[in-house]
Coordinates of C-alpha atoms (C1' of nucleotides) in Angstrom, one line a residue:
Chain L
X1 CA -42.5 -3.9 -16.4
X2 CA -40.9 -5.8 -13.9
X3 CA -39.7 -9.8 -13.6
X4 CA -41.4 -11.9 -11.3
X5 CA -38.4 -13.3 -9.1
X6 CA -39.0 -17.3 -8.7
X7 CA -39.6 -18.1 -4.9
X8 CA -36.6 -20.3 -3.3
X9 CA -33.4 -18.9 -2.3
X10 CA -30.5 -18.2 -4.7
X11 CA -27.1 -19.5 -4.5
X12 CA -24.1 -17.3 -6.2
X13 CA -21.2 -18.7 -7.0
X14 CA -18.0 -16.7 -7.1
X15 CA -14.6 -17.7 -8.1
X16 CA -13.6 -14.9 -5.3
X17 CA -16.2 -15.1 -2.5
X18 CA -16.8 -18.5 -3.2
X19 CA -20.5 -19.2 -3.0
X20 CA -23.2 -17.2 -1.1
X21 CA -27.0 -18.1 -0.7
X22 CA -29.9 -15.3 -0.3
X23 CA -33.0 -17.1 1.5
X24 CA -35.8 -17.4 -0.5
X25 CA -37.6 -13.7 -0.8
X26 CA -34.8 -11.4 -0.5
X27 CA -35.1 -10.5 -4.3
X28 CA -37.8 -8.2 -4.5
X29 CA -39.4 -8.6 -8.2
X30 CA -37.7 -6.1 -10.5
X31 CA -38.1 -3.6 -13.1
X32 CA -36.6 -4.8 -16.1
X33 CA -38.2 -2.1 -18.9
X34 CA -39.0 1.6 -17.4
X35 CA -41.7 3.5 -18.8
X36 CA -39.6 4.8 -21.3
X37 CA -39.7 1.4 -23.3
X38 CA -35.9 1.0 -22.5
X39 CA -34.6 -1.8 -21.0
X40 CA -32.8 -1.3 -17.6
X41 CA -29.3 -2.3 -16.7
X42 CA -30.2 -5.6 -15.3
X43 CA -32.1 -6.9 -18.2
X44 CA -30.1 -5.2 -20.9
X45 CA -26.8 -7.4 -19.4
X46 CA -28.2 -10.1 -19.4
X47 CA -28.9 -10.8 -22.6
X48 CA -26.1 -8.8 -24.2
X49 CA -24.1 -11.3 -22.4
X50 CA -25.8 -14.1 -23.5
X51 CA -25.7 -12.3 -27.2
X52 CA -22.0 -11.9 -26.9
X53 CA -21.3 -14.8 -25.3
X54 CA -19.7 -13.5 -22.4
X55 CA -18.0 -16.3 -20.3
X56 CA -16.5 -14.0 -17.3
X57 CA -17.8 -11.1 -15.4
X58 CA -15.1 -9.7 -13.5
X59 CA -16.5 -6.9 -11.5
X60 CA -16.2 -4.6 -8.6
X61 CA -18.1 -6.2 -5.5
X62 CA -20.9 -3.6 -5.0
X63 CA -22.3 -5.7 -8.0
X64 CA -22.6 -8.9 -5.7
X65 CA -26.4 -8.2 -4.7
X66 CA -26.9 -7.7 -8.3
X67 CA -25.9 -11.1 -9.4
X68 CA -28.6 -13.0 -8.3
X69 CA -31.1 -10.8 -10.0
X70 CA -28.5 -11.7 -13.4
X71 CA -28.7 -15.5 -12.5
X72 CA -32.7 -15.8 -12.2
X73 CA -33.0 -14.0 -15.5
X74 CA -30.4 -16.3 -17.1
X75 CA -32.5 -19.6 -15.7
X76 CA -35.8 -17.5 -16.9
X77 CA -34.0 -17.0 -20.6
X78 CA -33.0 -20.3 -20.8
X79 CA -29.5 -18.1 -21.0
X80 CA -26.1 -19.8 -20.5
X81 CA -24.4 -18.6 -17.4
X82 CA -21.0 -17.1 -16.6
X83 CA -17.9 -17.4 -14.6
X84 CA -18.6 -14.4 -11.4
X85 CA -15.6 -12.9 -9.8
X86 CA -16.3 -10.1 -7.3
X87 CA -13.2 -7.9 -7.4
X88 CA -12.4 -5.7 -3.9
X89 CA -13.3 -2.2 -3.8
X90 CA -10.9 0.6 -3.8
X91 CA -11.1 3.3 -0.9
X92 CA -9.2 6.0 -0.4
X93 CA -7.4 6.9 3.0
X94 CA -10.4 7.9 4.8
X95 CA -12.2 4.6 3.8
X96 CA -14.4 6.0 1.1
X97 CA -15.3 4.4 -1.3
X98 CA -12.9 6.0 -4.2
X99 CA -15.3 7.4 -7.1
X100 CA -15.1 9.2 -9.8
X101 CA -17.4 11.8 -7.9
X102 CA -14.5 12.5 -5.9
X103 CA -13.1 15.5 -7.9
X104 CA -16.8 17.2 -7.1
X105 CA -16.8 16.4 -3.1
X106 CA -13.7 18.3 -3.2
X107 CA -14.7 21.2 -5.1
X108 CA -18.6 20.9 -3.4
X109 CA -16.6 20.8 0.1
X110 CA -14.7 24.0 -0.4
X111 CA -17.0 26.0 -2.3
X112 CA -19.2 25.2 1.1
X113 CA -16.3 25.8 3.5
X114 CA -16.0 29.4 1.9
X115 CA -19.2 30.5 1.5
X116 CA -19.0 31.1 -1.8
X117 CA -22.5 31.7 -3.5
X118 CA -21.2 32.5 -6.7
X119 CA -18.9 30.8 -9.1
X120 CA -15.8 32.7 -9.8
X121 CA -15.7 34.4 -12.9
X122 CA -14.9 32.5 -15.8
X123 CA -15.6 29.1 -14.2
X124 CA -18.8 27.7 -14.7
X125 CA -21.9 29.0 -15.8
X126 CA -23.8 30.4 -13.1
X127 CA -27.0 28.3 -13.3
X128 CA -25.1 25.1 -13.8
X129 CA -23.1 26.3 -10.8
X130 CA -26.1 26.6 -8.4
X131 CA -27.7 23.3 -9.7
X132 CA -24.3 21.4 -9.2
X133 CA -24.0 22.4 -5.5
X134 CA -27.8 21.3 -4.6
X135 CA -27.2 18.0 -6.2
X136 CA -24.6 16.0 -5.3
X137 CA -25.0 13.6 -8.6
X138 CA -24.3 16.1 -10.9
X139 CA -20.7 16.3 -11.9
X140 CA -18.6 18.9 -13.6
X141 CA -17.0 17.8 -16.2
X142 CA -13.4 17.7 -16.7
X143 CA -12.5 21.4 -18.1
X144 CA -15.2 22.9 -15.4
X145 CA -13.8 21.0 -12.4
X146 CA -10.1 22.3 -13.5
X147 CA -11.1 26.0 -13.9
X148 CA -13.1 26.0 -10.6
X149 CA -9.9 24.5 -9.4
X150 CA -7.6 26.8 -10.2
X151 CA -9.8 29.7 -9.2
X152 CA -10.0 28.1 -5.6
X153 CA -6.7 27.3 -5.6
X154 CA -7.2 23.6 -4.4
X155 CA -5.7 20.6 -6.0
X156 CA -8.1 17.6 -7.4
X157 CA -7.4 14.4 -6.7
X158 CA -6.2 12.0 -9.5
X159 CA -9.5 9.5 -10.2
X160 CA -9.5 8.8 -14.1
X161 CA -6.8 7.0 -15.8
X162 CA -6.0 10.3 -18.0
X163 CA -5.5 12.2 -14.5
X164 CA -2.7 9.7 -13.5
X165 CA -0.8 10.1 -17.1
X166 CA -1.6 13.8 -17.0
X167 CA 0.4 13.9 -14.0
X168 CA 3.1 11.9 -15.1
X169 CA 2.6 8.1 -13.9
X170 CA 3.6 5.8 -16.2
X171 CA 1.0 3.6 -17.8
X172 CA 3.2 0.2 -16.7
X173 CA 3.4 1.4 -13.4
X174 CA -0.1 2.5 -12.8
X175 CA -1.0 -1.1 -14.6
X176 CA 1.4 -2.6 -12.5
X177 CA 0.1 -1.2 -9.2
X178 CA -3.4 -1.5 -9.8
X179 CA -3.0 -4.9 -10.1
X180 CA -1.4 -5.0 -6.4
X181 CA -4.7 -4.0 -5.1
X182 CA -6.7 -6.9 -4.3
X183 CA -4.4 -9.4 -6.4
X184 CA -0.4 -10.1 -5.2
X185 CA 1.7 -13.0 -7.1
X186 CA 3.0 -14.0 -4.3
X187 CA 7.0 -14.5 -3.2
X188 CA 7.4 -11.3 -2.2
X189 CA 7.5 -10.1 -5.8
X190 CA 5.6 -7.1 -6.9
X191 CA 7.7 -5.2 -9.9
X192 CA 6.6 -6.5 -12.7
X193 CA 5.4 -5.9 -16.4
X194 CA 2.2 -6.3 -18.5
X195 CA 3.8 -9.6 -19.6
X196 CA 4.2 -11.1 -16.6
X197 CA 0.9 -10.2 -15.2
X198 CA -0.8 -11.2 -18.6
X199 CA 0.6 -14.8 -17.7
X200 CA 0.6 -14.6 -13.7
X201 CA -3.2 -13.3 -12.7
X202 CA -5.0 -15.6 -11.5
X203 CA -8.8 -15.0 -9.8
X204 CA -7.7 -17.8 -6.8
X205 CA -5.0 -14.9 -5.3
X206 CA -7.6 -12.4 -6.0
X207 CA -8.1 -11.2 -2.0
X208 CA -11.5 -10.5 -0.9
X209 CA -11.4 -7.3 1.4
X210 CA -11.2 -3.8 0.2
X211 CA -8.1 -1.7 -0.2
X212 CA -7.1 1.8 0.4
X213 CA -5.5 3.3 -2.5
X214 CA -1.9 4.3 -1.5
X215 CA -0.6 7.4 -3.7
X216 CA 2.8 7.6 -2.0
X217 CA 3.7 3.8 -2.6
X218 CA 2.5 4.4 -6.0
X219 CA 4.9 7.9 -6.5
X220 CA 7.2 5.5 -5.1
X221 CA 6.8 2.6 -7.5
X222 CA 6.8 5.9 -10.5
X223 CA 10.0 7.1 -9.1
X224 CA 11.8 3.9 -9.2
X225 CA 10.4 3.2 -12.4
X226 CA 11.7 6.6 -13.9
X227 CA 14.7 6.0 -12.5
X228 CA 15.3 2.9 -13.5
X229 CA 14.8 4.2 -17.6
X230 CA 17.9 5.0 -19.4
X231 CA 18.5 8.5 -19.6
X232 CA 17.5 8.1 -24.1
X233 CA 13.8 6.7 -23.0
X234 CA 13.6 9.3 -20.1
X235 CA 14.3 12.4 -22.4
X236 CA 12.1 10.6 -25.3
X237 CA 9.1 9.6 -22.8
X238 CA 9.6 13.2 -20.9
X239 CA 9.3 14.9 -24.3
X240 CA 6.4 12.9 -25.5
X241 CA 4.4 13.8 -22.6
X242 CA 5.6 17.4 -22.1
X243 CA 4.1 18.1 -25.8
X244 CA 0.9 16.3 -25.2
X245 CA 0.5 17.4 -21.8
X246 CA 2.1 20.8 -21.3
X247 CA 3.1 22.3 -24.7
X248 CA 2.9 25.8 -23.5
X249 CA 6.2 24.7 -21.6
X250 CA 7.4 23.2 -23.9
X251 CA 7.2 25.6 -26.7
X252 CA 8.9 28.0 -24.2
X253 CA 12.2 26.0 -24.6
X254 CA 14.6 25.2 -27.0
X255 CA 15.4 21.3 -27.9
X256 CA 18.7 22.5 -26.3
X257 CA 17.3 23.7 -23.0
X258 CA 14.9 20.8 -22.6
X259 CA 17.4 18.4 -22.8
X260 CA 19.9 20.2 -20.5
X261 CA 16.4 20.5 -18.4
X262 CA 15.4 16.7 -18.8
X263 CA 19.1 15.3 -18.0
X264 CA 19.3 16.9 -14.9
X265 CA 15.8 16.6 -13.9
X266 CA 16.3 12.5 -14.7
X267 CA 17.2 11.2 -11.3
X268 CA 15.0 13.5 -8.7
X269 CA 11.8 12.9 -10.9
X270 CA 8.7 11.3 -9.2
X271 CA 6.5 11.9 -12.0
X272 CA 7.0 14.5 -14.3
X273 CA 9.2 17.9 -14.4
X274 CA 7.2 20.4 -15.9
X275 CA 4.9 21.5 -13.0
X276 CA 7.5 21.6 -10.5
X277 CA 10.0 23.6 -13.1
X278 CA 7.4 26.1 -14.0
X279 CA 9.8 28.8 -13.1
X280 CA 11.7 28.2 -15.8
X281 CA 9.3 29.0 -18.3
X282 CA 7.8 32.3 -16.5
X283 CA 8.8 35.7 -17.2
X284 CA 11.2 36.9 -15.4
X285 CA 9.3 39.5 -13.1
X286 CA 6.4 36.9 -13.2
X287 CA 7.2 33.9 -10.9
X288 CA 6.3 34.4 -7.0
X289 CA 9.0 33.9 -4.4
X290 CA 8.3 32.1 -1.6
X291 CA 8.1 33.6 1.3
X292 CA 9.7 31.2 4.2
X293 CA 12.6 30.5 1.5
X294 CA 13.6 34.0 0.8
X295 CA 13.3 34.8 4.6
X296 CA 15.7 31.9 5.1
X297 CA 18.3 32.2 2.7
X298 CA 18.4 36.0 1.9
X299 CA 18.2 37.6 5.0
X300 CA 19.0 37.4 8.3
X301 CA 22.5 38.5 10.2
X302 CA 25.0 39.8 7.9
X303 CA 26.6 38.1 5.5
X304 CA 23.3 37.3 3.9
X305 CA 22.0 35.4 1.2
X306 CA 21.7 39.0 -0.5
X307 CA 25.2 40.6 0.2
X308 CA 26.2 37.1 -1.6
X309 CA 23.9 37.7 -4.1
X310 CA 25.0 41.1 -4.8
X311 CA 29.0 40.1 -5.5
X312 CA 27.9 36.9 -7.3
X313 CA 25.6 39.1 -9.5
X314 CA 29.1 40.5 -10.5
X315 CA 30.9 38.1 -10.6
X316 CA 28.1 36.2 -12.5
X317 CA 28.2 38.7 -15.0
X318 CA 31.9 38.0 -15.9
X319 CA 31.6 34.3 -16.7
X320 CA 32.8 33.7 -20.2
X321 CA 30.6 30.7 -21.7
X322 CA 27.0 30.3 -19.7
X323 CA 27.1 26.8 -19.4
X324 CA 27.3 24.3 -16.2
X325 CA 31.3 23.8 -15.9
X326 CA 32.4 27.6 -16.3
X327 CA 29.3 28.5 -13.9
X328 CA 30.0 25.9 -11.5
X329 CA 33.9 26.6 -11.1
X330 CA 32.8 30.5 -10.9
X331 CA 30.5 30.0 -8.0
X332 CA 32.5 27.4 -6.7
X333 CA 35.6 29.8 -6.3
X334 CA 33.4 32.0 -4.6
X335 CA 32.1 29.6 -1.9
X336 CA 36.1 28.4 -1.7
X337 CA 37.0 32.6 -0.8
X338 CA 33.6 33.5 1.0
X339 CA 32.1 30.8 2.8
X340 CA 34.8 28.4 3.7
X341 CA 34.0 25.8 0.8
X342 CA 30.6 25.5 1.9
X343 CA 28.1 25.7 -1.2
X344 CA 25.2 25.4 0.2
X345 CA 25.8 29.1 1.3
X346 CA 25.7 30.4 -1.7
X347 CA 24.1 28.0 -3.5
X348 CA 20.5 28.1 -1.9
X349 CA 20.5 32.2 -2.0
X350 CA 21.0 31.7 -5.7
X351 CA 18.4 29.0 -6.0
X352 CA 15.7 31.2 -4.4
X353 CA 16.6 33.8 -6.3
X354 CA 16.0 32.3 -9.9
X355 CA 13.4 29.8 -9.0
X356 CA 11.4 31.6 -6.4
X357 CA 11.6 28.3 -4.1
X358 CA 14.1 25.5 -2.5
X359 CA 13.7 23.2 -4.9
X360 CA 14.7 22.8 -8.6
X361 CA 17.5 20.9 -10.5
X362 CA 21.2 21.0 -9.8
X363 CA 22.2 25.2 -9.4
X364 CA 24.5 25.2 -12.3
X365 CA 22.0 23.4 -14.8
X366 CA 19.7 25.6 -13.8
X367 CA 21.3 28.7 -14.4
X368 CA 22.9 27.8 -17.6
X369 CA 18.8 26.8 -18.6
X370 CA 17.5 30.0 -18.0
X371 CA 20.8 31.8 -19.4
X372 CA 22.4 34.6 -18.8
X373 CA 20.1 37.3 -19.4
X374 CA 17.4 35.7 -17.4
X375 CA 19.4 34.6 -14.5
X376 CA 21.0 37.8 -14.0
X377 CA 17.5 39.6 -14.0
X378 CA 16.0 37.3 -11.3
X379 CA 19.0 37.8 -9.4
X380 CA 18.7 41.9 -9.5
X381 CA 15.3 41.4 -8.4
X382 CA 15.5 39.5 -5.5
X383 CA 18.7 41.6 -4.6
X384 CA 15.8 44.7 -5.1
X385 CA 12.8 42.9 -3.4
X386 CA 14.7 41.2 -0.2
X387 CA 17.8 44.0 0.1
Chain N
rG1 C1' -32.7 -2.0 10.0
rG2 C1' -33.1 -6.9 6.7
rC3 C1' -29.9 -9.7 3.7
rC4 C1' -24.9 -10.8 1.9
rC5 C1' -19.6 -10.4 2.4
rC6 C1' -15.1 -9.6 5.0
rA7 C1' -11.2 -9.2 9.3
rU8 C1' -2.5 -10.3 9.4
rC9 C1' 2.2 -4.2 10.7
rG10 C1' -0.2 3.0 9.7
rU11 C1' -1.1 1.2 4.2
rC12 C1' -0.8 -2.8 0.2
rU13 C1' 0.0 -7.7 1.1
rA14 C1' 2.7 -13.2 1.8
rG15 C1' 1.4 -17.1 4.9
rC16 C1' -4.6 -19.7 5.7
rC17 C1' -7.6 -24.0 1.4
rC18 C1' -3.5 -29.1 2.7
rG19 C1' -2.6 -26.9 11.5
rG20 C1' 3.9 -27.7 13.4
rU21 C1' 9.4 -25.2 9.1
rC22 C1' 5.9 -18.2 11.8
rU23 C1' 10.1 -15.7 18.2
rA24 C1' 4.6 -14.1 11.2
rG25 C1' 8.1 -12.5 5.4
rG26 C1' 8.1 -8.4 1.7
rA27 C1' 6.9 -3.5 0.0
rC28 C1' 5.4 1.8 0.8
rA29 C1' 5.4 5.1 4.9
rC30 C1' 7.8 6.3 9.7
rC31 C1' 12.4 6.9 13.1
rA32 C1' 17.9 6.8 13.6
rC33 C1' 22.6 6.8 11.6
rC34 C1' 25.7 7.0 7.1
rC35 C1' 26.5 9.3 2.2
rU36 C1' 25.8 14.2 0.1
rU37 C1' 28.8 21.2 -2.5
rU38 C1' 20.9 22.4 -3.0
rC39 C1' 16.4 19.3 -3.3
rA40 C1' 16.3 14.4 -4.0
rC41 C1' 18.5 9.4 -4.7
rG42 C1' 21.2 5.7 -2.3
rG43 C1' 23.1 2.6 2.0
rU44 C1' 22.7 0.4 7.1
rG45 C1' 19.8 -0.4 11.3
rG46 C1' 15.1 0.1 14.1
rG47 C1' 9.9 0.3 15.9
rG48 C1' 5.4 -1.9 13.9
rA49 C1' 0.2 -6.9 12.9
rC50 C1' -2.4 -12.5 13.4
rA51 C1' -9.6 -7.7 16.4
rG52 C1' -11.5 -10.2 21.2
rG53 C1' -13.4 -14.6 23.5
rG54 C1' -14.5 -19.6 23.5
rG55 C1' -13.7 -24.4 21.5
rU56 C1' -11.1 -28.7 18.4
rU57 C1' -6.0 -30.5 18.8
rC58 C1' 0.0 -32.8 21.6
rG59 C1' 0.2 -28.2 18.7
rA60 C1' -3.9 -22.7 15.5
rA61 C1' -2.4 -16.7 12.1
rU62 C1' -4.0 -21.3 9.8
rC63 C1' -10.2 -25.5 11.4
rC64 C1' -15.3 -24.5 14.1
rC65 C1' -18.6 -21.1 17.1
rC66 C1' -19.8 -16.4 19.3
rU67 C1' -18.8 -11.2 20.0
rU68 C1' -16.9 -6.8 18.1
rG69 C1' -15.5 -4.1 14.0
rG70 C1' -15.6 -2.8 8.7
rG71 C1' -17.9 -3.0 3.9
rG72 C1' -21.6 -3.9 0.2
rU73 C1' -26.7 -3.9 -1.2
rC74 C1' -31.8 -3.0 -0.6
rA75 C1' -33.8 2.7 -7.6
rC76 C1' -38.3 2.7 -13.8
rC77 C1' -28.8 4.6 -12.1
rA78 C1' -25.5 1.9 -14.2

RNA sequence: GGCCCCAUCGUCUAGCCCGGUCUAGGACACCACCCUUUCACGGUGGGGACAGGGGUUCGAAUCCCCUUGGGGUCACCA
């Protein structure tokens, strides 16, 4: 059943876009129930608007078009009519529109790329797998897109809300940045709380042209905000999200290690610490060295990053109490003797050797984490593996 | 393609409505230097924009027009 759209030209007015006039025919009539007996979007708005008393729509400008159908059915209804304001779209770099279909063009691209006419096993179902990569409207849903993920080893973009406090953004900050898209309070300000945007938004600073999502200045605003937390809320927050988010890790820990863990994780933190300390929690013989770092700081022209290894290993093995002071003035000693003061030397050799990688907290906290036991193992086997 | 909307640094934006205070401000990113016993943080400095062309005006990022560019929408989806 479709509305007959009044001849004339319709005017929309916008407390963004200010007001916008289609000439008379540019509103085709419209369906407004299928054959199904439901109502569609359009109709079904309108009137639960008008039912609910809806003064404001605030929504994303691909509705604009859209409106005037909602205003000819209002004057049809004999409906009251509501404030419009046409918030910008959000793209991503490549000036896409960002959508929640996103995850899937990834997946869709690479599963393409590769040639791949099978899922991999234990993904998705196979069926559901060939009729998701004919149709690009189908969507995986969360769990499937995260095992075919993993099994092609790419990384899905954060879309959804729950994707950005999986990963560790905080909800004031992703609030808080959100709102800088398309709105600004002006005077150079743009740290601020729930409070102050509660009382500071206004639709007349609302901007009218698109913006591209920036995920590093949002890391950035996350990493100032985490920093900025005292170190209680930071071990309380981390915590609270390592048990809903990663409780496998956490499990793996004792309250005594994840403390150690979370102090000295506090300051270098972008968004959380479990994915980046996953060494920590892998078996010994388990985590995967990387390559370019082990190349780099265990071998190469005698003395190497192994031959230090090798008399730390014993030295190492000497240290009375495993914590950070005794560890730190053990290795320090060495470096003083062995490399002319210079820690680094030793320090990165070490590092590789227990963490696989570069990067990971301070060398001393991190050895007195993973213990004695541990440390000394993962020591022997890079001495084994790179010697 | 028709219709509608938009146009300031790489990006998010301030300034525009009410022309002069703008040799255009901030933030993220980038570059350099400093700090540093890993990675990071931090500090200092630097490069970087009014899309183009016409008007109006003593004077235009700010007002008007055109061009170009970008976007949205044209479903018995929401």
């Amino acid at each position: 059943m479709r509305f007959r759209t009044p001849d004339g030209p319709i005017t929309i007015k916008d407390e963004i876009l200010g007001e916008a006039t289609l000439p008379a025919g540019e509103v085709d009539d419209f369906v407004i129930r299928k054959a199904d007996g439901f109502p569609t979007y359009h109709f079904a708005v309108v009137v639960d608007d008008e039912l609910m008393g809806v003064t404001h729509v605030l929504r994303a400008q691909e509705h604009f078009n859209n409106t005037a159908k909602h205003i000819v059915l209002q004057d049809a209804l004999g409906f009251r009519r509501p404030t419009y304001g046409h918030l910008p779209l959000i793209f991503n770099p490549d000036g896409s529109k960002m959508s929640k279909r996103d995850k899937d063009k990834v997946l869709r691209k690479t599963v393409t790329d590769r040639k791949l006419a099978e899922p991999p096993a234990g993904t998705v179902d196979a069926a559901r797998f060939t009729a998701w990569l004919g149709d690009k409207n189908t969507q995986l849903d969360y769990e499937e897109a995260n095992r075919l993920a993993n099994a092609l080893d790419v990384a899905l973009p954060e879309i959804n809300v729950d994707d950005f406090r999986r990963s560790g953004y905080l909800p004031e900050v992703v609030c808080n940045f959100l709102a800088l898209n398309g709105w600004s309070p002006g005077e150079n300000r743009e740290k601020f709380d729930n409070a102050f945007l509660t009382q500071a938004f206004d639709l007349s600073r609302v901007v009218k042209t698109p913006a591209k999502f920036d995920r590093v200045k949002l890391l950035s605003f996350n990493c100032d905000a985490i920093t900025g937390m005292s170190r209680e809320d930071f071990v309380r927050r981390a915590k609270s999200h390592g048990e809903t988010y990663h409780a496998e890790f956490m499990r793996k820990l004792t309250p005594t290690q994840f403390e150690s863990l979370a102090g000295a994780s506090h300051e270098r933190s972008k968004t959380d610490m479990f994915r980046g300390n996953r060494f920590l929690v892998l078996a010994d013989d388990a985590f995967v060295y990387d390559a370019k770092a082990a190349e780099k700081n265990l071998r190469g022209a005698e003395p190497n990053g192994v031959s230090h290894l090798r008399a730390l290993r014993a030295l190492l093995a000497e240290v009375k109490a495993w914590e950070p002071a005794a560890l730190e003035a053990a290795i320090k000693a060495y470096a003083d003797a062995h490399t002319e003061g210079q820690l680094g030397k030793v320090a990165q050799p070490l590092r590789v050797a227990v963490s696989g990688g570069t990067v990971s907290p301070p060398i001393f906290d991190t050895l007195s984490i993973l213990g004695r036991d541990s440390s000394l193992a993962r020591i022997d086997r890079a001495i084994k593996q790179f010697g």
